[in-house]
Amino acid sequence: MNNFVKVSRHDGVAVITIDNPPVNALSPGLPEAIGAAIDEMNADPAVKAAVVIGAGRTFVAGADIKEFGKMTSGATPRRSLLPFLLRIEDSRKPVVMAIHGAAFGGGLELAMAGHYRVASPTAQVGQPEVKLGIIPGAAGTQRLPRLVGVAKAVEMCAEGKPVSAPDAAALGLIDRVIDGDLLTGAVAFAREIADMPAPKARERMGKLGTLVENAAILAAAHDAARKKQRGMKAPLAAIEAVEAAITMPFEEGCQAEQKLFTECLFSDQSKALIHIFFGERELAKIPDVPKETPVIPVNRVAVVGSGTMGGGIAMVFANAGIPVLLKDVDEAALDLGMEKIRKNYASSVQRGRFKQAFVDERLRLITPALSYDAFSDVDIVVEAVFEGMALKKSVFADLDRACKPGAILASNTSTLNIEIAGATSRPEAVIGTHFFSPANVMRLLEIVRGKKSSKEVIATCMQLSKRLGKIGVLVGNCRGFVGNRMFGPYRREAQFLVEEGADVEAVDKALVEFGNAMGPLATGDLAGLDVGWRIRKEYRHLEKPGIRQPFAEDRLCELGRYGQKTMKGWYRYDENRRANVDPEVTALVRKWSAEAEIPQRQISAEEIVDRCIYALVNEGARILEERFALRAVDIDIIYLNGYGFPAYRGGPMWHADTVGLPKVYQRICEFHHQHRELWAPAPLLKRLAESGKTFAEFDREQSAAGLLERVNSA
Ligand code: 3HC
Ligand code: NAI
């Protein structure tokens, strides 16, 4: 045995405590230590049963994900947990698994190898492997259907969602939910069952169902996976592995699972998703804002502006149980805002996302306001009024007067400089909190560091993002911040391609097939083409003469085609908002292109993808070098959570690494040659490509050398 496991005796019951902080992952040596403890318990005549429990905050979070990279790179041999789980299941004396926190992945597989499972009411169990691009690899797909039935097992393995302990008890996965002290309850339970025969999950056949029933379940699961997890291989592999549990004996089913597991583990999709798993945990690491930075308690908040964004942001706070004041200029605007919130909640109730009682409670937390009178009580204000520097500055001056000292003043601006702070006497309290639309749905929150934003304010916003269920990414203060700054060149290329002869739907289709949630032109129609048009008109004087600019979208706006809101944009929309190709647009664009003397040609799907995606990569590399993002993986996470980039490709920067930076660089050089200045390769990309490095290596080297600096808040 080793330090991972401690054994104590409680009146005839051996308690085996797993202790591998922070989450008791099954690191090398730990399974062996549990196995040795079980053998020891079997050999001890004074012991009748064992309880396996986790020390610290959780039972077992699964296999050690850090080991996967070592296995796929060949640095360490592949380890299988299967033999050691059989050793537990074959224990002569019963083993009770006592679960608190999470039993995820290998953790649940470990629990299912025990003869009984008890859990705290707040515990969760699940097979989330698909979220890492893999499938359960220690007989999870074989034991789970035997315990909960095929339908639930397929759902849990293919979708990866956790199940609460009470629900797991109803399914038969947990034998008893224990209120009060888990260890005491588990030991008492172990004594109760000590003299009974120890049931083995692998020998239970009662819930495996009939061939006919299962065929329908599996077909429905395939359809759901293809629709909801489009492009992902692991969910389909998980379904296939569960199918093996039905059609093969246990041992053969395990072999089939192993084969599928290995294929998934070595896939690019899994590497990409594991990159994101660790990347999400890196986000909170900000070089000059250490973990110990004090945070400002947030108990009451206010939102200024009850429009599209303000209303959504108010819902985000209310959903987290935080009382929120929602202010607008007049009764009419406020009524409209509150009405939209009510409608939004009503449709969530209709779709079964929320219960009516939950919604009533949330609505009670939102207090409409026409003045700043009650603002003296709030800890943070999020401003979401119309986009315009003069208006924002005047609102911030008002907030400065109305809010107590120490309150955070945040702006939801999508384009303006956070130097709005200059309008206040407390620039250290000013920061950007850039929510994405619809704010109550999208998980991304860009936290924009102003030149003077204090560390406490940054730390508070990062922590608050978690509490709100958002993924907060700290970004620098440049035009468009990170996400929208990259989105500009991406959408520019989409328009150029249409102006050069590609069909509107061909551009969108190529990018949807690449994996994006929507094509760039349909996205424009959804957000409103007029938004960008207005901004471009305002900034036209800043454009460098002689540089090609897309024009078709502006011309569509001049014709009143603003997108879905006017039922016409790049597409024509029916009353159900379904997009239809509009021959009028095709004819207009061809005519405008002829007038502009743009040669027309056949454009392949491959070129469409390269032009749009490499435009993202090139701008991302500039952002990284200019330090408006701390790490390449931060950019990846922004794209996954705010822009519908396919998670299984790991984000634009990871995708470029996967393709190979020399290849990406060479393609960008070709585009530079063909399309000139706009395609000048980013110097960092050139350097990395020429030295055979990747963005991920760049991140690692910067971090190891202590070169991660604060984001650029110029
Ligand atoms: N392996 C290695 N490290 C892990 C880990 C794992 N399975 N799970 C979490 N960690 C690490 C995190 O990287 C983080 O490290 P850091 O502090 O150095 O950044 C630390 O543990 C804490 O993690 P969180 O910040 O996520 O802590 P939370 O308390 O918010 O969440 C959790 C805890 C719910 C357990 C969450 O960490 C989680 O969901 N973990 C992953 C679970 C998972 O995917 N399990 C399946 C693994 S694959 C598998 O088991 C294959 C098997 O079938 C063979
Ligand atoms: P909107 O036009 O829907 O709503 C703006 C609201 O602000 C209106 O209700 C208006 O009455 C109110 N308002 C104006 N002046 C006010 C004042 N002095 N005091 C109180 N309320 C006032 O605008 P939207 O789309 O919600 O945008 C708000 C902000 O969010 C802008 O800065 C925008 O750039 C940003 N943003 C918008 C996104 C979007 O997709 N719409 C996405 C991310 C950021």
Coordinates of N, CA, C and O in Angstrom, one line a residue, residues 330-400:
D330 N -37.3 55.4 -19.3 CA -38.7 55.7 -19.0 C -39.5 54.5 -18.9 O -39.1 53.3 -19.1
E331 N -40.8 54.7 -18.4 CA -41.7 53.6 -18.2 C -41.9 52.7 -19.3 O -41.8 51.5 -19.2
A332 N -42.0 53.3 -20.5 CA -42.3 52.5 -21.7 C -41.1 51.5 -22.0 O -41.3 50.3 -22.2
A333 N -39.9 52.0 -21.9 CA -38.7 51.2 -22.2 C -38.6 50.1 -21.1 O -38.3 48.9 -21.4
L334 N -38.9 50.5 -19.9 CA -38.8 49.5 -18.8 C -39.9 48.4 -18.9 O -39.6 47.2 -18.7
D335 N -41.1 48.8 -19.2 CA -42.2 47.9 -19.4 C -41.8 46.9 -20.5 O -42.0 45.7 -20.3
L336 N -41.3 47.4 -21.6 CA -40.9 46.5 -22.7 C -39.8 45.5 -22.2 O -39.9 44.3 -22.6
G337 N -38.9 46.0 -21.5 CA -37.8 45.2 -21.0 C -38.3 44.1 -20.1 O -38.0 42.9 -20.3
M338 N -39.2 44.5 -19.1 CA -39.7 43.5 -18.2 C -40.6 42.4 -18.9 O -40.6 41.3 -18.6
E339 N -41.3 43.0 -19.9 CA -42.2 42.1 -20.7 C -41.4 41.0 -21.4 O -41.8 39.8 -21.4
K340 N -40.3 41.4 -22.0 CA -39.4 40.4 -22.7 C -38.9 39.4 -21.7 O -38.8 38.2 -22.0
I341 N -38.5 39.9 -20.5 CA -38.0 38.9 -19.5 C -39.0 37.9 -19.1 O -38.8 36.7 -19.1
R342 N -40.3 38.4 -18.9 CA -41.4 37.5 -18.6 C -41.6 36.5 -19.7 O -41.7 35.3 -19.4
K343 N -41.6 37.0 -20.9 CA -41.8 36.1 -22.1 C -40.7 35.0 -22.1 O -41.0 33.8 -22.4
N344 N -39.5 35.5 -21.9 CA -38.4 34.6 -22.0 C -38.5 33.5 -20.9 O -38.3 32.3 -21.2
Y345 N -38.9 33.9 -19.7 CA -39.0 32.9 -18.7 C -40.2 31.9 -19.0 O -40.1 30.7 -18.8
A346 N -41.3 32.5 -19.5 CA -42.5 31.7 -19.8 C -42.1 30.6 -20.8 O -42.5 29.5 -20.7
S347 N -41.3 31.0 -21.8 CA -40.9 30.0 -22.8 C -40.0 28.9 -22.2 O -40.1 27.8 -22.6
S348 N -39.2 29.3 -21.2 CA -38.4 28.3 -20.5 C -39.2 27.3 -19.8 O -38.9 26.1 -19.7
V349 N -40.3 27.8 -19.2 CA -41.2 26.9 -18.4 C -41.9 26.0 -19.4 O -42.0 24.8 -19.2
Q350 N -42.3 26.6 -20.6 CA -43.0 25.8 -21.6 C -42.1 24.7 -22.1 O -42.6 23.5 -22.3
R351 N -40.8 25.0 -22.3 CA -39.9 24.0 -22.8 C -39.4 23.0 -21.7 O -38.6 22.2 -21.9
G352 N -39.9 23.3 -20.5 CA -39.5 22.4 -19.4 C -38.2 22.6 -18.8 O -37.6 21.8 -18.0
R353 N -37.5 23.8 -19.1 CA -36.2 24.1 -18.6 C -36.3 24.5 -17.1 O -35.5 24.1 -16.3
F354 N -37.3 25.3 -16.8 CA -37.5 25.8 -15.4 C -38.9 25.4 -15.0 O -39.8 25.4 -15.8
K355 N -39.1 25.3 -13.6 CA -40.4 25.1 -13.1 C -41.0 26.5 -12.8 O -40.3 27.5 -12.6
Q356 N -42.3 26.6 -12.8 CA -43.0 27.9 -12.6 C -42.6 28.5 -11.3 O -42.3 29.8 -11.3
A357 N -42.5 27.7 -10.3 CA -42.1 28.3 -8.9 C -40.7 28.9 -9.0 O -40.5 30.0 -8.4
F358 N -39.8 28.3 -9.7 CA -38.5 28.8 -9.8 C -38.5 30.2 -10.5 O -37.9 31.2 -10.1
V359 N -39.3 30.2 -11.6 CA -39.4 31.5 -12.4 C -40.1 32.6 -11.5 O -39.6 33.7 -11.5
D360 N -41.1 32.3 -10.8 CA -41.8 33.3 -9.9 C -40.7 33.8 -9.0 O -40.7 35.1 -8.7
E361 N -40.0 32.9 -8.4 CA -38.9 33.4 -7.4 C -37.9 34.3 -8.1 O -37.5 35.3 -7.5
R362 N -37.5 33.9 -9.3 CA -36.5 34.7 -10.0 C -37.0 36.1 -10.4 O -36.4 37.1 -10.3
L363 N -38.3 36.1 -10.8 CA -38.9 37.4 -11.2 C -39.0 38.3 -10.0 O -38.9 39.5 -10.1
R364 N -39.3 37.7 -8.8 CA -39.3 38.6 -7.6 C -38.0 39.2 -7.3 O -37.9 40.2 -6.6
L365 N -36.9 38.6 -7.8 CA -35.6 39.2 -7.5 C -35.3 40.4 -8.4 O -34.3 41.1 -8.2
I366 N -36.0 40.6 -9.5 CA -35.8 41.7 -10.4 C -36.7 42.9 -10.1 O -37.9 42.8 -10.2
T367 N -36.1 44.0 -9.7 CA -36.9 45.2 -9.3 C -36.7 46.3 -10.4 O -35.5 46.8 -10.6
P368 N -37.7 46.6 -11.1 CA -37.6 47.7 -12.1 C -37.3 49.0 -11.4 O -37.8 49.3 -10.3
A369 N -36.5 49.9 -12.1 CA -36.2 51.2 -11.5 C -36.1 52.3 -12.6 O -35.7 52.0 -13.7
L370 N -36.6 53.5 -12.2 CA -36.5 54.6 -13.2 C -35.4 55.6 -12.7 O -35.1 56.5 -13.4
S371 N -35.0 55.4 -11.4 CA -34.0 56.4 -10.9 C -32.8 55.6 -10.3 O -32.9 54.4 -10.2
Y372 N -31.8 56.4 -9.9 CA -30.6 55.8 -9.3 C -30.8 55.7 -7.8 O -29.8 55.3 -7.1
D373 N -32.0 56.0 -7.3 CA -32.1 56.1 -5.8 C -31.6 54.9 -5.0 O -30.9 55.1 -4.0
A374 N -31.9 53.7 -5.5 CA -31.5 52.6 -4.7 C -30.2 52.0 -5.0 O -29.7 51.0 -4.5
F375 N -29.4 52.7 -5.9 CA -28.1 52.2 -6.4 C -27.1 52.3 -5.3 O -26.0 51.7 -5.4
S376 N -27.4 53.1 -4.2 CA -26.3 53.2 -3.2 C -26.1 51.9 -2.4 O -25.1 51.7 -1.7
D377 N -27.0 50.9 -2.6 CA -26.9 49.7 -1.9 C -26.2 48.6 -2.7 O -25.9 47.5 -2.2
V378 N -25.9 48.8 -4.0 CA -25.5 47.7 -4.8 C -24.0 47.5 -4.8 O -23.2 48.5 -4.6
D379 N -23.5 46.3 -5.1 CA -22.1 46.0 -5.0 C -21.5 46.1 -6.4 O -20.3 46.3 -6.6
I380 N -22.3 45.8 -7.4 CA -21.8 46.0 -8.8 C -22.9 46.4 -9.7 O -24.1 46.0 -9.5
V381 N -22.6 47.3 -10.7 CA -23.5 47.7 -11.7 C -23.0 47.3 -13.0 O -21.8 47.4 -13.3
V382 N -23.9 46.7 -13.9 CA -23.5 46.4 -15.3 C -24.3 47.4 -16.2 O -25.5 47.4 -16.2
E383 N -23.5 48.2 -16.9 CA -24.2 49.1 -17.8 C -24.4 48.5 -19.1 O -23.4 47.9 -19.7
A384 N -25.6 48.6 -19.7 CA -25.9 48.0 -21.0 C -26.9 48.9 -21.8 O -27.9 48.5 -22.2
V385 N -26.4 50.2 -21.8 CA -27.2 51.2 -22.6 C -26.7 51.2 -24.1 O -25.8 50.4 -24.4
F386 N -27.4 52.0 -24.9 CA -26.9 52.0 -26.3 C -25.4 52.2 -26.4 O -24.8 52.8 -25.6
E387 N -24.9 51.6 -27.5 CA -23.4 51.8 -27.8 C -23.1 53.2 -28.2 O -23.5 53.6 -29.3
G388 N -22.4 53.9 -27.5 CA -22.0 55.3 -27.8 C -21.2 55.9 -26.7 O -21.6 55.8 -25.5
M389 N -20.0 56.4 -27.0 CA -19.1 56.8 -25.9 C -19.7 57.9 -25.1 O -19.6 57.9 -23.9
A390 N -20.3 58.9 -25.7 CA -20.8 60.1 -25.0 C -21.8 59.6 -24.0 O -21.8 60.0 -22.8
L391 N -22.8 58.8 -24.4 CA -23.9 58.3 -23.6 C -23.3 57.5 -22.4 O -23.6 57.7 -21.2
K392 N -22.3 56.6 -22.8 CA -21.8 55.7 -21.7 C -21.1 56.6 -20.7 O -21.2 56.3 -19.5
K393 N -20.3 57.6 -21.1 CA -19.6 58.4 -20.2 C -20.5 59.1 -19.2 O -20.3 59.2 -18.0
S394 N -21.7 59.6 -19.8 CA -22.6 60.3 -18.9 C -23.2 59.3 -17.9 O -23.4 59.7 -16.7
V395 N -23.5 58.1 -18.4 CA -24.1 57.1 -17.4 C -23.1 56.8 -16.3 O -23.4 56.7 -15.2
F396 N -21.8 56.7 -16.7 CA -20.8 56.3 -15.7 C -20.6 57.5 -14.7 O -20.4 57.2 -13.5
A397 N -20.7 58.7 -15.2 CA -20.6 59.8 -14.2 C -21.8 59.8 -13.2 O -21.6 60.0 -12.0
D398 N -23.0 59.4 -13.7 CA -24.1 59.3 -12.8 C -23.9 58.2 -11.8 O -24.2 58.3 -10.6
L399 N -23.4 57.1 -12.3 CA -23.2 55.9 -11.5 C -22.2 56.2 -10.4 O -22.3 55.8 -9.2
D400 N -21.1 57.0 -10.8 CA -20.1 57.4 -9.8 C -20.7 58.1 -8.6 O -20.3 57.9 -7.5

